[in-house]
Amino acid sequence: MNKTALAPESTAIGQVRQFVAEKVVPRASAMDLEQRIFPEVFREMAEAGLFGLSIPRRYGGTEADYPLLGALHEELSRGFASVQNACTVFAMVCKPLTRFGSEELKERWLPRIAAGDVIPAIAITEPQVGSDIAKLETTATIENDQITLNGTKKYITLGQVADLFLVFARLGGRGIAVLVERESPGLQITPLPGLMGLRGNMLAELNFENCKVPASHLVGKIGYGFTHLANYALDEGRYTTASGSVGLAQACLEHSLMYANERTQFGEPLRKHQLVQKMLSEMITEIKAARELCAAAGRLREQGDPAAINDTLVAKYHASKTAVHSADHALQIHGASGCIHGNPVERFYRDAKIMEIIEGTSQMHELQIARTFSL
Amino acid sequence: MTRDEIKDKVTEFLTRSMRSKELGENENIMELGLVHSLFMIQLIMFIEKNFHIEIDDEDLDLEQIGTVRDIVSLIERNQQSGVSL
Ligand SMILES: Cc1cc2nc3c(=O)[nH]c(=O)nc-3n(C[C@H](O)[C@H](O)[C@H](O)COP(=O)(O)OP(=O)(O)OC[C@H]3O[C@@H](n4cnc5c(N)ncnc54)[C@H](O)[C@@H]3O)c2cc1C
């Protein structure tokens, strides 16, 4: 794939499918076991233009439109959900940075992220604050053009390897978002191993103890941190997580169809048994519906229609549930053989559940969807 | 687009986004407690899509754009001086 421009949609999808088949799938089990994305995979992702999917071309990105972005995330997740989620995180940093960042910040960071020279991460969650982000406890003060951060961020994807963090904090009661470099004085990073799913995410805890960053690293105005930037980032993340969930569910279906053809019990392949057919039919139907919801959200997003935000909530809510349900069926169809590490469906099962937690839990989606209808 | 046309579009957007029945030109959506957490990004999308302008960051402060009148003025100002998309 060319780094500055994406090929027409069908070609780009074909290229990413091939990339996933050749570079990701063969290493997925090992990456899951070792709890990391291999450095060579990051390099190859950058070379394929995948770091820059949400970065405008004028900053060296590949800038996929929303329908294409969704289709590519679906392909990535069919290979390894952590690779897909890494791209979600890149977008959650780069989109708000592009929309609200100063020209200086954009020119400094976006081309390096697109080239894969800088790995970005987003730091919202804290030990005491998850869904209720307006209550963040990390504090910031500003003096002599310097921001001082104090607090702790937890469960930060790519935290173990990221070079740059978009950190959310509270400055005198108002939300801010600020870029913090890994080597900033006062920032300590501790890996959080032992994750159940998305084990390649390389989670970390970040401790800020009088951590100093220049005030010019602020992204957006003081007060915009939660209302503008965090929501902008989460909305973006929800869209690609929805598509990633479809990819995961699709992988469950493909493995299940293969196994149901190969495995014979009671003198017939599993696919001939009606109760197995029921599981496969449910998967096929739910995946089709989830993909259509993602496509509808993608179209509205591309048009810039504000209704896209609600449609994205609905798509992520349904698609993540579909991933969980499909993984459950896939494991059931595989029986004992699916319960052994190394069989991808065992990984899909663990990864799928995480989709219902990240970028807003299913319950947060239910609340927001209900609010949209004035319930 | 005339001021009245802008006003109609803004009022329609706000009543849809807030699911509110009626909204007077000077009623403050913050004071009415209508603002939900996704409102700001909906507003940005709405303005950029419908008026083809990128609003200056300085102008996107919720406290300064609480009424239909405020938002209409913001759009008019940016149509004259802002960046076209
Ligand atoms: C693999 C992984 C990667 C992650 N990566 C990142 C990252 O890169 N950056 C980052 O900032 N964070 C990250 N997170 C954190 C993630 O965003 C949070 O886990 C998520 O926001 C939920 O917060 P919580 O886990 O603290 O749950 P809580 O908010 O404590 O919620 C616990 C449970 O209570 C429910 N609940 C809470 N409030 C309500 C309510 N009002 N009504 C009904 N139910 C409610 C929730 O839905 C949930 O089921 C990651 C998490 C995981 C697992």
Short mmCIF file of C-alpha atoms in Angstrom, two decimals, chain A residues 98-101 106 174 220-221 224 226-228 231-232 235 238 301 303-310 313 368 371-374, chain B residues 13 16-20 36-46 48-50 54-64:
data_model
loop_
_atom_site.label_atom_id
_atom_site.label_comp_id
_atom_site.label_asym_id
_atom_site.label_seq_id
_atom_site.Cartn_x
_atom_site.Cartn_y
_atom_site.Cartn_z
CA THR A 98 -6.15 17.37 13.88
CA ARG A 99 -9.40 19.10 14.81
CA PHE A 100 -8.33 21.03 17.91
CA GLY A 101 -4.50 21.05 17.98
CA LYS A 106 0.08 18.96 14.17
CA ARG A 174 -12.03 22.57 33.87
CA GLY A 220 -7.75 22.72 22.39
CA LYS A 221 -8.72 25.38 24.87
CA TYR A 224 -12.61 21.73 26.17
CA PHE A 226 -14.14 16.56 28.33
CA THR A 227 -16.92 18.24 26.34
CA HIS A 228 -15.01 18.55 23.10
CA ASN A 231 -16.09 12.98 23.33
CA TYR A 232 -14.58 13.55 19.90
CA ASP A 235 -16.93 8.89 19.15
CA ARG A 238 -16.57 3.76 18.90
CA ARG A 301 -20.05 10.22 9.34
CA GLN A 303 -21.50 13.29 5.20
CA GLY A 304 -20.80 15.02 8.52
CA ASP A 305 -24.37 14.45 9.64
CA PRO A 306 -24.75 14.97 13.42
CA ALA A 307 -27.07 11.94 13.51
CA ALA A 308 -23.90 9.93 12.86
CA ILE A 309 -23.03 10.16 16.54
CA ASN A 310 -26.15 8.30 17.61
CA LEU A 313 -23.45 4.41 19.36
CA GLN A 368 -26.90 7.27 25.76
CA ARG A 371 -31.28 9.55 26.10
CA THR A 372 -31.36 10.09 22.35
CA PHE A 373 -34.95 8.99 22.41
CA SER A 374 -35.78 11.08 25.48
CA PHE B 13 -30.94 21.10 14.80
CA ARG B 16 -33.72 17.54 17.31
CA SER B 17 -30.49 17.15 19.23
CA MET B 18 -32.10 18.11 22.56
CA ARG B 19 -35.39 16.39 21.81
CA SER B 20 -37.05 19.57 23.00
CA HIS B 36 -26.07 16.30 26.89
CA SER B 37 -22.50 15.04 26.80
CA LEU B 38 -22.39 14.57 23.03
CA PHE B 39 -23.94 17.93 22.19
CA MET B 40 -20.72 19.80 21.44
CA ILE B 41 -19.45 17.34 18.88
CA GLN B 42 -22.89 17.18 17.27
CA LEU B 43 -22.89 20.97 17.03
CA ILE B 44 -19.45 21.02 15.42
CA MET B 45 -20.55 18.41 12.85
CA PHE B 46 -23.79 20.27 12.21
CA GLU B 48 -19.31 22.15 9.42
CA LYS B 49 -21.70 20.08 7.32
CA ASN B 50 -24.39 22.67 6.78
CA GLU B 54 -14.55 25.40 10.26
CA ILE B 55 -15.32 27.32 13.41
CA ASP B 56 -12.42 28.87 15.21
CA ASP B 57 -11.67 27.01 18.46
CA GLU B 58 -12.02 30.20 20.46
CA ASP B 59 -15.69 30.37 19.49
CA LEU B 60 -16.62 26.87 20.57
CA ASP B 61 -17.06 27.70 24.23
CA LEU B 62 -20.39 26.36 25.48
CA GLU B 63 -20.82 29.31 27.79
CA GLN B 64 -20.83 31.70 24.84
#
